[in-house]
mmCIF file of C-alpha atoms in Angstrom:
data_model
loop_
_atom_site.group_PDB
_atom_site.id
_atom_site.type_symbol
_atom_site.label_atom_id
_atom_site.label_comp_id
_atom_site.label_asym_id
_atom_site.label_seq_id
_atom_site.Cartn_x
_atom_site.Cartn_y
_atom_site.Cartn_z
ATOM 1 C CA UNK A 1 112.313 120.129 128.329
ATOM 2 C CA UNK A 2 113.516 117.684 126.067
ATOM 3 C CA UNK A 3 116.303 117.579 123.136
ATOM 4 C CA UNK A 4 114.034 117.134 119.653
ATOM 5 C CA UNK A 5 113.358 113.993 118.293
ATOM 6 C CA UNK A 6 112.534 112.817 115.228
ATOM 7 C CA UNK A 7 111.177 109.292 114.294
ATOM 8 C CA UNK A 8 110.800 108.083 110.730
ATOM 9 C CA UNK A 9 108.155 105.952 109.864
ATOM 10 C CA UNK A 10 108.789 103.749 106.626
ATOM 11 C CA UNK A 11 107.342 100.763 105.005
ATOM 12 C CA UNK A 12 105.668 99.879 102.064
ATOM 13 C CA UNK A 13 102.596 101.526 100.650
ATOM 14 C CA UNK A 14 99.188 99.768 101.599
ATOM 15 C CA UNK A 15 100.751 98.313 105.023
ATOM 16 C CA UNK A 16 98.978 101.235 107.647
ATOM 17 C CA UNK A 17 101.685 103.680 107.957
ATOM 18 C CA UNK A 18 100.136 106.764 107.311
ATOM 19 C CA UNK A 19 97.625 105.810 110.108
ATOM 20 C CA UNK A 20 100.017 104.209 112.813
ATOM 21 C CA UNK A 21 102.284 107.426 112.290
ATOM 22 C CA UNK A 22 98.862 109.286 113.148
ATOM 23 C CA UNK A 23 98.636 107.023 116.015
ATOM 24 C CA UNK A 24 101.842 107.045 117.845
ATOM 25 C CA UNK A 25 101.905 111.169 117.469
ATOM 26 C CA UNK A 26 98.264 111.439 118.953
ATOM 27 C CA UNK A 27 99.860 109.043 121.801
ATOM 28 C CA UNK A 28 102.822 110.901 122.247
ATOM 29 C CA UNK A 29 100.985 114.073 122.170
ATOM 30 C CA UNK A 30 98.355 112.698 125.168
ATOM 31 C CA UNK A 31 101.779 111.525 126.885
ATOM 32 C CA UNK A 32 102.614 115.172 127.256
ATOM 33 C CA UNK A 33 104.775 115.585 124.110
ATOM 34 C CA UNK A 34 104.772 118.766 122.024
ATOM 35 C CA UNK A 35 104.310 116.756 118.412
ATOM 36 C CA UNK A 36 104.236 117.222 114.799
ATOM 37 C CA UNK A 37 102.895 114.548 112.396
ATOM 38 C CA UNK A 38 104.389 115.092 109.181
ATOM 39 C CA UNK A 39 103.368 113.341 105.764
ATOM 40 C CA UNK A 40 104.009 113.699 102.045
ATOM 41 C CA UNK A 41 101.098 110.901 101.101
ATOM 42 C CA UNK A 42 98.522 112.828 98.610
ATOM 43 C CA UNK A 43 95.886 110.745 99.400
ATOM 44 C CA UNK A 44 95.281 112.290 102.715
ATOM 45 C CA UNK A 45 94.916 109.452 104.870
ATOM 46 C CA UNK A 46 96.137 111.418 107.639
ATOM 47 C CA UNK A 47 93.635 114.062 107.233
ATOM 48 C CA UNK A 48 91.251 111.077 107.584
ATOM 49 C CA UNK A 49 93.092 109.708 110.119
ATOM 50 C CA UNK A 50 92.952 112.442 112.597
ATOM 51 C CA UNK A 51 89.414 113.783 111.162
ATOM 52 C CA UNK A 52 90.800 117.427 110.421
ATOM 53 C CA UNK A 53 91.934 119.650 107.409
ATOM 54 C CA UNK A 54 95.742 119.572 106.745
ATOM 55 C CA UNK A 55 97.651 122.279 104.841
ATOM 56 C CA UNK A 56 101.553 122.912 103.956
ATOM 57 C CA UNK A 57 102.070 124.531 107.274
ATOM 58 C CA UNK A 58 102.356 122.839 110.486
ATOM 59 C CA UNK A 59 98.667 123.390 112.104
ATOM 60 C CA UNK A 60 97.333 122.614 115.739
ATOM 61 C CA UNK A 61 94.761 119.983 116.122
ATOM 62 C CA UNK A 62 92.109 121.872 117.731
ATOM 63 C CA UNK A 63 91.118 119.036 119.617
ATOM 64 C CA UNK A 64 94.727 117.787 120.935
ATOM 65 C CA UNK A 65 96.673 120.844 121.821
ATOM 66 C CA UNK A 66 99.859 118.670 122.034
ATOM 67 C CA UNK A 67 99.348 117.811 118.361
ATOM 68 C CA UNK A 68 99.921 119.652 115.353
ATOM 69 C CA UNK A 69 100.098 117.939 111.768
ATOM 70 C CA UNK A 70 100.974 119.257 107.915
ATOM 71 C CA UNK A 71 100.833 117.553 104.365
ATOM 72 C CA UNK A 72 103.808 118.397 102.936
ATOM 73 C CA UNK A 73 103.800 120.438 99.355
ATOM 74 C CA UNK A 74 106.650 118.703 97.385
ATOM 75 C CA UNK A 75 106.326 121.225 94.810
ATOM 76 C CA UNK A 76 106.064 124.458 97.318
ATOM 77 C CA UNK A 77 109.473 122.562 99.264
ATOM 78 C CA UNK A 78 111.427 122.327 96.354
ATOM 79 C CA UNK A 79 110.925 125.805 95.580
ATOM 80 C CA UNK A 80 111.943 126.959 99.555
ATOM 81 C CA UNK A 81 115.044 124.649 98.787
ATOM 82 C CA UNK A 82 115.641 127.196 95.752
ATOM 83 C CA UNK A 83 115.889 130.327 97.808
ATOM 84 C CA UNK A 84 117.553 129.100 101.290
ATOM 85 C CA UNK A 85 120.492 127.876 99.070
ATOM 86 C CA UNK A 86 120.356 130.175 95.516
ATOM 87 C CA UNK A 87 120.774 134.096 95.419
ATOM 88 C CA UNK A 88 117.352 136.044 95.070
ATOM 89 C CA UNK A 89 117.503 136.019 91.564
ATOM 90 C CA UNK A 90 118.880 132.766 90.393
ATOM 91 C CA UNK A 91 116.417 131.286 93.066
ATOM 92 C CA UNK A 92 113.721 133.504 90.738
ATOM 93 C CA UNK A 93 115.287 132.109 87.615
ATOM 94 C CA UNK A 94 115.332 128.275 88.559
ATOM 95 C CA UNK A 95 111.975 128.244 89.948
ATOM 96 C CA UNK A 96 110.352 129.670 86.637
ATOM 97 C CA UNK A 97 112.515 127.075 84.949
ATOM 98 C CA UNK A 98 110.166 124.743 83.299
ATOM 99 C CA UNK A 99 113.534 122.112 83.615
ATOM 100 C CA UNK A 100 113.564 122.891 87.474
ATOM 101 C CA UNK A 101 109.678 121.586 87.369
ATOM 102 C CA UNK A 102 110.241 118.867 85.586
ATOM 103 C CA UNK A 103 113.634 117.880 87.613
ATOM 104 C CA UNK A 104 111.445 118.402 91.136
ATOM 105 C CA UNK A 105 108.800 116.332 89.882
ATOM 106 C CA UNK A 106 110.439 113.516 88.057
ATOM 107 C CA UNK A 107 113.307 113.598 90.276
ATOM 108 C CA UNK A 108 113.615 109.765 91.622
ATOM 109 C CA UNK A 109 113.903 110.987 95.327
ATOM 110 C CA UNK A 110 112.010 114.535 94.804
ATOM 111 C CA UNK A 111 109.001 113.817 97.393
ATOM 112 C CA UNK A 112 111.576 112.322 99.723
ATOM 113 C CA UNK A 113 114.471 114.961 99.468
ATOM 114 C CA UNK A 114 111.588 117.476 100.280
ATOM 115 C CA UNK A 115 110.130 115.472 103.098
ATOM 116 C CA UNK A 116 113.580 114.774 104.996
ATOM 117 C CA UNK A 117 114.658 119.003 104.175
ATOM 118 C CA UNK A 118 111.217 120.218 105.928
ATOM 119 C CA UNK A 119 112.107 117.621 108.672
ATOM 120 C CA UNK A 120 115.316 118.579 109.281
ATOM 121 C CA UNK A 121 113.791 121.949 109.614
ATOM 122 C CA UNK A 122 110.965 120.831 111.859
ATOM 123 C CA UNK A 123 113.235 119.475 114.110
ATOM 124 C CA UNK A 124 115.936 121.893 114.552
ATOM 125 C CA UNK A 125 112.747 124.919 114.854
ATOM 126 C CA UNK A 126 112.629 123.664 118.607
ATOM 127 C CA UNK A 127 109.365 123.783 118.306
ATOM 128 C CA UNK A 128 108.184 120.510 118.871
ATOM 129 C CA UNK A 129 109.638 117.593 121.116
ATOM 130 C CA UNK A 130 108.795 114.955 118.734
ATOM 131 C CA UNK A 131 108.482 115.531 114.959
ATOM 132 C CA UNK A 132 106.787 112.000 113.007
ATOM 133 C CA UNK A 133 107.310 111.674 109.387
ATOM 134 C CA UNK A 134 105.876 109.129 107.346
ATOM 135 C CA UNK A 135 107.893 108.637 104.742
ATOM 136 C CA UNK A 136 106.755 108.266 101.259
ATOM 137 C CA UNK A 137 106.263 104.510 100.153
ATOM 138 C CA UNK A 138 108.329 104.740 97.577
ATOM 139 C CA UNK A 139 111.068 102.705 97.979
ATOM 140 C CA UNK A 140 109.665 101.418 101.491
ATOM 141 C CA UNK A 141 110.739 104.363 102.826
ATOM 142 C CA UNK A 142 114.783 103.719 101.594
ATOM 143 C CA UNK A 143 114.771 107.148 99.315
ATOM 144 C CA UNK A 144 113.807 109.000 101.958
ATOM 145 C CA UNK A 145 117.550 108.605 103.652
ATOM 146 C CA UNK A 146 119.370 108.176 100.436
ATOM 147 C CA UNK A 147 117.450 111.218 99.236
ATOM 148 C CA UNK A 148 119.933 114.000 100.755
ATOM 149 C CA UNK A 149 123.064 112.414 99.443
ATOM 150 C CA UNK A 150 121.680 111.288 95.592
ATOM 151 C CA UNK A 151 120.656 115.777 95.543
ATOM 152 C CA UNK A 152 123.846 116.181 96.585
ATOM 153 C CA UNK A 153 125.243 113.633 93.589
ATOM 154 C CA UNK A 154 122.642 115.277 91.296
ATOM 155 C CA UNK A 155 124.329 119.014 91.948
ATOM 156 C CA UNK A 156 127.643 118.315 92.001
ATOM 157 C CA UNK A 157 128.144 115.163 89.700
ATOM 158 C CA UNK A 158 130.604 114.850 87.412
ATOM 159 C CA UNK A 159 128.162 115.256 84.435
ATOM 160 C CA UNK A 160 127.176 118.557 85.622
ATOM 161 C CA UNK A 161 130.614 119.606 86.058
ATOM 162 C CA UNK A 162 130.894 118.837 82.593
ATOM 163 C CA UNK A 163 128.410 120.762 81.444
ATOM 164 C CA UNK A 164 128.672 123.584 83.275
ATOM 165 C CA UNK A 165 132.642 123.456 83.806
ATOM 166 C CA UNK A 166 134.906 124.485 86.703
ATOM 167 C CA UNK A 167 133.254 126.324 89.899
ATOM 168 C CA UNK A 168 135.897 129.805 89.410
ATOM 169 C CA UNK A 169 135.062 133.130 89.853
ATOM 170 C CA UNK A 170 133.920 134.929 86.387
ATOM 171 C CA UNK A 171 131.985 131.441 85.129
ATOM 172 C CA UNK A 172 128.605 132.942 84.597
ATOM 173 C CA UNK A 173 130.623 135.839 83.176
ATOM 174 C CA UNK A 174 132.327 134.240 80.628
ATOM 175 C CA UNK A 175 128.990 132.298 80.329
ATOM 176 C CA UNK A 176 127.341 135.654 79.187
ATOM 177 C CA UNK A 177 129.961 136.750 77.354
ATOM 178 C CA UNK A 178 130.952 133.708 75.579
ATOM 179 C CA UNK A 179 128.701 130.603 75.719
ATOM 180 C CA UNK A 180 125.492 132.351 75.401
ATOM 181 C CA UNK A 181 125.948 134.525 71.868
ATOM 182 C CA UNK A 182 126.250 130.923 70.695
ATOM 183 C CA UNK A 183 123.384 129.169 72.157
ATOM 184 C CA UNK A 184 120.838 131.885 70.801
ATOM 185 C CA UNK A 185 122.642 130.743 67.326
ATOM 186 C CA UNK A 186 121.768 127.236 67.839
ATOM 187 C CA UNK A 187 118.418 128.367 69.535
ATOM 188 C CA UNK A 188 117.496 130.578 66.395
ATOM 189 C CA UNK A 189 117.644 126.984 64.324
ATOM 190 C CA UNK A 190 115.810 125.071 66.723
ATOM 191 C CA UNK A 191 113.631 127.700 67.573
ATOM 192 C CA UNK A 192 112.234 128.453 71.778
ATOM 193 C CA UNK A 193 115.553 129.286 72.844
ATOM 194 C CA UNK A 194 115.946 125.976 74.124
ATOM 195 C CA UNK A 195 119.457 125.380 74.787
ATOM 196 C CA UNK A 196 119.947 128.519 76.283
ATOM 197 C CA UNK A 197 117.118 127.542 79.130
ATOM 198 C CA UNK A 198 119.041 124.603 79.613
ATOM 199 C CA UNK A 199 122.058 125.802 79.761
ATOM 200 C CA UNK A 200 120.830 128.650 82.354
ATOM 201 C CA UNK A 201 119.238 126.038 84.389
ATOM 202 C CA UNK A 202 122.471 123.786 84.783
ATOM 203 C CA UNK A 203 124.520 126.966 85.125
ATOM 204 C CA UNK A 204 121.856 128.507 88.207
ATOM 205 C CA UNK A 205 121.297 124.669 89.577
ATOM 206 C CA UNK A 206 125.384 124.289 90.197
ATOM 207 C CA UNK A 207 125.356 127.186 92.339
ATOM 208 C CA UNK A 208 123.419 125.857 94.805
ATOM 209 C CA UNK A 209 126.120 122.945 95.152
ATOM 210 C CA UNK A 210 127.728 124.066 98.352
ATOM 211 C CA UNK A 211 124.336 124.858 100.774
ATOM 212 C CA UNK A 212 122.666 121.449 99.254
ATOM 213 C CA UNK A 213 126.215 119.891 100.611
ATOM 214 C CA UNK A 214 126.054 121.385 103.774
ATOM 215 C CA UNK A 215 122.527 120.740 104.016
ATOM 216 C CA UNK A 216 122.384 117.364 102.841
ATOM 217 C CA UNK A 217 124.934 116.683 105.848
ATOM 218 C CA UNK A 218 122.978 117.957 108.627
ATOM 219 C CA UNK A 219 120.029 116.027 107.216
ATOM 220 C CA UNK A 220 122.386 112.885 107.285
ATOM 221 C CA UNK A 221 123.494 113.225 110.826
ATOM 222 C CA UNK A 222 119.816 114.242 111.924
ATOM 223 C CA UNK A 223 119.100 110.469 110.396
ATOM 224 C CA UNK A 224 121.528 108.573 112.527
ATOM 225 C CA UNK A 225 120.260 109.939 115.811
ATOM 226 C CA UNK A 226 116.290 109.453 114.585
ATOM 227 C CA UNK A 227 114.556 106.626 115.713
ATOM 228 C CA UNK A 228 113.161 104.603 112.743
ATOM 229 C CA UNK A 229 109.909 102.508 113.069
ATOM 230 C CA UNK A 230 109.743 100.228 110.246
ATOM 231 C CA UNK A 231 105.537 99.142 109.552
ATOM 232 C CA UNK A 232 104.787 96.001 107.441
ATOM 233 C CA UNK A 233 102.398 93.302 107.693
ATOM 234 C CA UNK A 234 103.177 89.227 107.402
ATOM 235 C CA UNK A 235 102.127 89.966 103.155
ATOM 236 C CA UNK A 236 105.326 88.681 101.034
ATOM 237 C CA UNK A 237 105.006 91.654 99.384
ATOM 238 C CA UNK A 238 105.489 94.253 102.314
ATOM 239 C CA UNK A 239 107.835 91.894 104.548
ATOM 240 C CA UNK A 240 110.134 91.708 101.531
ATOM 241 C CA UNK A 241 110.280 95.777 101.012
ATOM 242 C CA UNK A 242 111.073 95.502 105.110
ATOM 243 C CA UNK A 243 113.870 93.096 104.808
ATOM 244 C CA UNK A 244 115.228 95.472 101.661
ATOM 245 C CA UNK A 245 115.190 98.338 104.471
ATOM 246 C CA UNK A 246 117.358 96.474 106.699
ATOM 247 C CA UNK A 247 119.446 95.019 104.029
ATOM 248 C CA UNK A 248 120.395 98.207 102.160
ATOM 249 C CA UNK A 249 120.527 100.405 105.623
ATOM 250 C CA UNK A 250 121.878 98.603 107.910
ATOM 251 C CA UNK A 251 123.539 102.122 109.207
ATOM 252 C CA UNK A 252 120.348 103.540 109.535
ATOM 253 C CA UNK A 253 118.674 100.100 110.368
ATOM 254 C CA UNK A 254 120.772 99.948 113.873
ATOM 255 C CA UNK A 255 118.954 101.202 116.997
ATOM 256 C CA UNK A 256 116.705 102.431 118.342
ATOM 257 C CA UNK A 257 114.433 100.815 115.772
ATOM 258 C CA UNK A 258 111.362 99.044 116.124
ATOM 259 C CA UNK A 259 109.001 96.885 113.605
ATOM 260 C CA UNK A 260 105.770 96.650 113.418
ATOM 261 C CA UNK A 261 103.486 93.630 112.074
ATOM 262 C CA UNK A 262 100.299 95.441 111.310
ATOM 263 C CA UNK A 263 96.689 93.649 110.608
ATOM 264 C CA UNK A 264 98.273 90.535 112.732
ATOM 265 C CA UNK A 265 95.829 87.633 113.451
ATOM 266 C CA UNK A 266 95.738 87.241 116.881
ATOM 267 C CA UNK A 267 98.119 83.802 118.290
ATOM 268 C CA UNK A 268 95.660 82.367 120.336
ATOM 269 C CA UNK A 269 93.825 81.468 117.281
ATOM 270 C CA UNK A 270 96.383 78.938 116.254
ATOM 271 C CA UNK A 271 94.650 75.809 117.082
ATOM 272 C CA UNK A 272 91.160 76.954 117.218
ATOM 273 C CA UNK A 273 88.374 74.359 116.789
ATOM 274 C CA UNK A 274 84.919 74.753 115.855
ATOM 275 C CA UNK A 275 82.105 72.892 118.234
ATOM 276 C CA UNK A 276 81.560 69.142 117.429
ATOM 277 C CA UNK A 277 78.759 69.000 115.201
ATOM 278 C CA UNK A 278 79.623 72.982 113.836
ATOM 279 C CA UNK A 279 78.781 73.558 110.512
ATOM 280 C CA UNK A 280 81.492 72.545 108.084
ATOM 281 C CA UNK A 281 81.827 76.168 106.709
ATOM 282 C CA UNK A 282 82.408 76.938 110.013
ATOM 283 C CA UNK A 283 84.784 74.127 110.944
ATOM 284 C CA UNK A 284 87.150 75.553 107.309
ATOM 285 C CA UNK A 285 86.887 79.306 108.527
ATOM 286 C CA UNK A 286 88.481 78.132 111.758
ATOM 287 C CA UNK A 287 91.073 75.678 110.211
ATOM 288 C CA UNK A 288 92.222 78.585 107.499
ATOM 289 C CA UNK A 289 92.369 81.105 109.820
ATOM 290 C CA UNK A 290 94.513 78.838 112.564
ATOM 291 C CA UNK A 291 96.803 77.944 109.614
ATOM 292 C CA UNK A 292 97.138 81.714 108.819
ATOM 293 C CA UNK A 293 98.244 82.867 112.283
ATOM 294 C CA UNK A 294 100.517 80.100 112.514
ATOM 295 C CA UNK A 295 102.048 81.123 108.880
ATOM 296 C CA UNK A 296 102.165 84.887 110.412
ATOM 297 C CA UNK A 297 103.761 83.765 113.656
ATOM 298 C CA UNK A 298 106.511 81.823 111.852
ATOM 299 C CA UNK A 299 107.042 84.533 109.630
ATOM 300 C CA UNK A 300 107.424 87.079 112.580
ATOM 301 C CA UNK A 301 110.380 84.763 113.747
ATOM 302 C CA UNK A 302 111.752 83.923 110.994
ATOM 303 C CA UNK A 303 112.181 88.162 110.136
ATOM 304 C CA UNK A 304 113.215 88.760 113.835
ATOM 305 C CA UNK A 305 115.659 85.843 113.925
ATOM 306 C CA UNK A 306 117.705 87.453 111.090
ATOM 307 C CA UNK A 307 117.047 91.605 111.946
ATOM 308 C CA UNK A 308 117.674 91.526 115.620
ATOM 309 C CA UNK A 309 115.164 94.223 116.242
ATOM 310 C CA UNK A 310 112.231 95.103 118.509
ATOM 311 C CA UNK A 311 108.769 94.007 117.175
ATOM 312 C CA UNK A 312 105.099 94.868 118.271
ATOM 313 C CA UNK A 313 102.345 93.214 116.623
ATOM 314 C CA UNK A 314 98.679 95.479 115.870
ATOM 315 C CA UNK A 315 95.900 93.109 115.628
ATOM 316 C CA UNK A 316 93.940 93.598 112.422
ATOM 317 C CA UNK A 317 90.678 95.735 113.335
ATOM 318 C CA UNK A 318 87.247 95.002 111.860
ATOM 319 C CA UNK A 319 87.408 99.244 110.295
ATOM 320 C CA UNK A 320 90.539 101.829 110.075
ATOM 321 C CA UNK A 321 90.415 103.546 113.387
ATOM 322 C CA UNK A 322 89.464 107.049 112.811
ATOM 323 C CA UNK A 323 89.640 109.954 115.463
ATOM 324 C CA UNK A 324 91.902 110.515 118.643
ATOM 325 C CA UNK A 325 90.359 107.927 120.789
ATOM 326 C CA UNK A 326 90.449 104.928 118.693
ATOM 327 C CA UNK A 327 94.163 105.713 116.921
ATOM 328 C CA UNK A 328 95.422 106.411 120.753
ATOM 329 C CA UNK A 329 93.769 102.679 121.744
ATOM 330 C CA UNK A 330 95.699 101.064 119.150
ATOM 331 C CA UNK A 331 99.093 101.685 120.073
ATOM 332 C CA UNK A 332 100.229 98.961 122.996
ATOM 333 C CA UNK A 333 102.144 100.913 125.462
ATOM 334 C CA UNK A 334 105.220 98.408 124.557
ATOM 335 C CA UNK A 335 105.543 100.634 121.158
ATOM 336 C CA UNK A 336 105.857 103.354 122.797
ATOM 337 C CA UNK A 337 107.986 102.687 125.680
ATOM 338 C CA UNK A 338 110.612 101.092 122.844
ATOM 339 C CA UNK A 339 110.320 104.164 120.931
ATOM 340 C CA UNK A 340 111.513 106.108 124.320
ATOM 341 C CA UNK A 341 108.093 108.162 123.917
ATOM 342 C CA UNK A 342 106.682 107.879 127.576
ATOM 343 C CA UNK A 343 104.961 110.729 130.088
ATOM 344 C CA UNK A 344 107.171 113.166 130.574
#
């Protein structure tokens, strides 16, 4: 028996993340690890990943029983966030809200607050010994730690103070009493009761201040034990959302971490020559791709010269691996003995 872990997968979009978080949970899972592959991504690469159907719920792949996986609602989360912290019926009242709908889905950080809530739950169910989330690529994965404390900012910010005025016993009453005789005034001009459903909704979303508080904690100390496993490849593009990681998290950034350079052209093509007398298309295939694994393995050391950090490299593969057998073969064990995941 183990204590839980939970290890965050970020990067940018595009970069493989979906499918090496697929990977190093079907490893884990061989390894002897109860797991649970997490993602918010709606294009269901992980379904495609692990060749199965995924639903809200954590289900067990029926052909790892180690392994279970879920695609994560952000909708149907936001609305579970809603009751654990609201009474019945102001839970009832915010999620018919159409401005709680619009707030959960336009939200910057509303996929990501959802993600790291269910995780936080995942983890502390006991039910698993590892719990993988890939993050949302949003962001490069950054919103997904920031997401906890920007709710918390959202529900208890000064500007919703304002609005909704000092947390003392009696508000809503005087609310009722007072506030709302006028809004129906102003409503009957502009017609759909508008400002009252506003002010309902700010008056029903400050109440659930003090659980999203003491949630939004837990979630943040969850975060500095996790191990993080940051996925780009040598593209300016996703190397420069990696560095952003490091450079605005350098809390979370600190170990255990690990980085991964995915699609990597192999080293010992650096060099490569074609046979005298090759054909010359030949001969400029060889020269482009030697100059491109040289670019890739300067790049690698530049990164790791200024974020001190362990680094794998996945070669890039001819198709995305699909099934158990070929995500399982792509993982060196290095990866996995960094990440602390061995047979246990």
């Amino acid at each position: 028996m183990v204590n839980p872990r939970l290890l965050v997968v970020t990067g940018a979009g595009g970069v493989g993340k979906t499918t090496i978080s697929a990977a190093v949970a079907t490893t884990a899972a061989r390894a002897g690890w109860r797991t649970l592959v997490v993602t918010v991504d709606p294009a269901k690469r992980l379904a495609t990943a692990l060749g199965v159907e995924l639903g809200s719920e954590p289900s067990t792949d029926p052909h790892e029983p180690n392994l279970a996986a879920a695609m994560l609602d952000a909708a149907g989360s936001w609305r579970i966030v809603a009751r654990r912290h609201a009474d019945p019926e102001v839970a009832d009242r915010l999620i018919d809200n159409e401005f709680f709908v619009a707030a959960t889905n336009h939200f910057p950080a509303s996929q990501s607050y959802a993600a790291a809530d269910e995780a936080a739950g995942f983890v502390g169910s006991g039910e698993w010994d590892l719990v993988v989330v890939d993050t949302p690529p949003a962001s490069g994965g950054i919103e997904f730690f920031t997401a906890p404390a920007q709710m918390t900012d959202l529900v208890g910010g000064r500007l919703l103070r304002f609005l909704t005025g000092s947390r003392i016993p009696g508000r809503n009453l005087f609310f009722r009493a007072a506030a709302r005789p006028a809004l129906r005034i102003a409503d009957a001009v502009l017609g759909a009761h508008l400002l009252e459903r506003v002010a309902q909704f700010l008056m029903d979303l400050r109440t659930t201040y003090d659980g999203v508080a003491s949630r939004a904690a837990t979630m943040e100390r969850l975060f500095r034990a996790a191990t993080t496993l940051v996925v780009t490849t040598s593209d300016a593009g996703p190397v420069g959302e990696a560095a952003r990681f490091f450079d605005e998290l350098p809390e979370v950034a600190s170990e255990p971490r690990a980085v991964v350079f995915n699609r990597s052209i192999p080293e010992e093509w650096i060099g490569a020559t074609a046979p005298e007398g090759a054909d010359p298309l030949l001969v400029a295939n060889l020269e482009a791709w030697s100059a491109e694994s040289e670019r890739q393995r300067d790049l690698r050391s530049t990164f790791l010269r200024r974020y001190r950090s362990d680094m794998v490299s996945i070669p890039l593969m001819k198709t995305p691996p699909t099934g158990h057998d070929q995500l399982a073969s792509m993982i060196p064990s290095e990866l996995m003995s960094i990440l602390g995941i061995d047979n246990h």
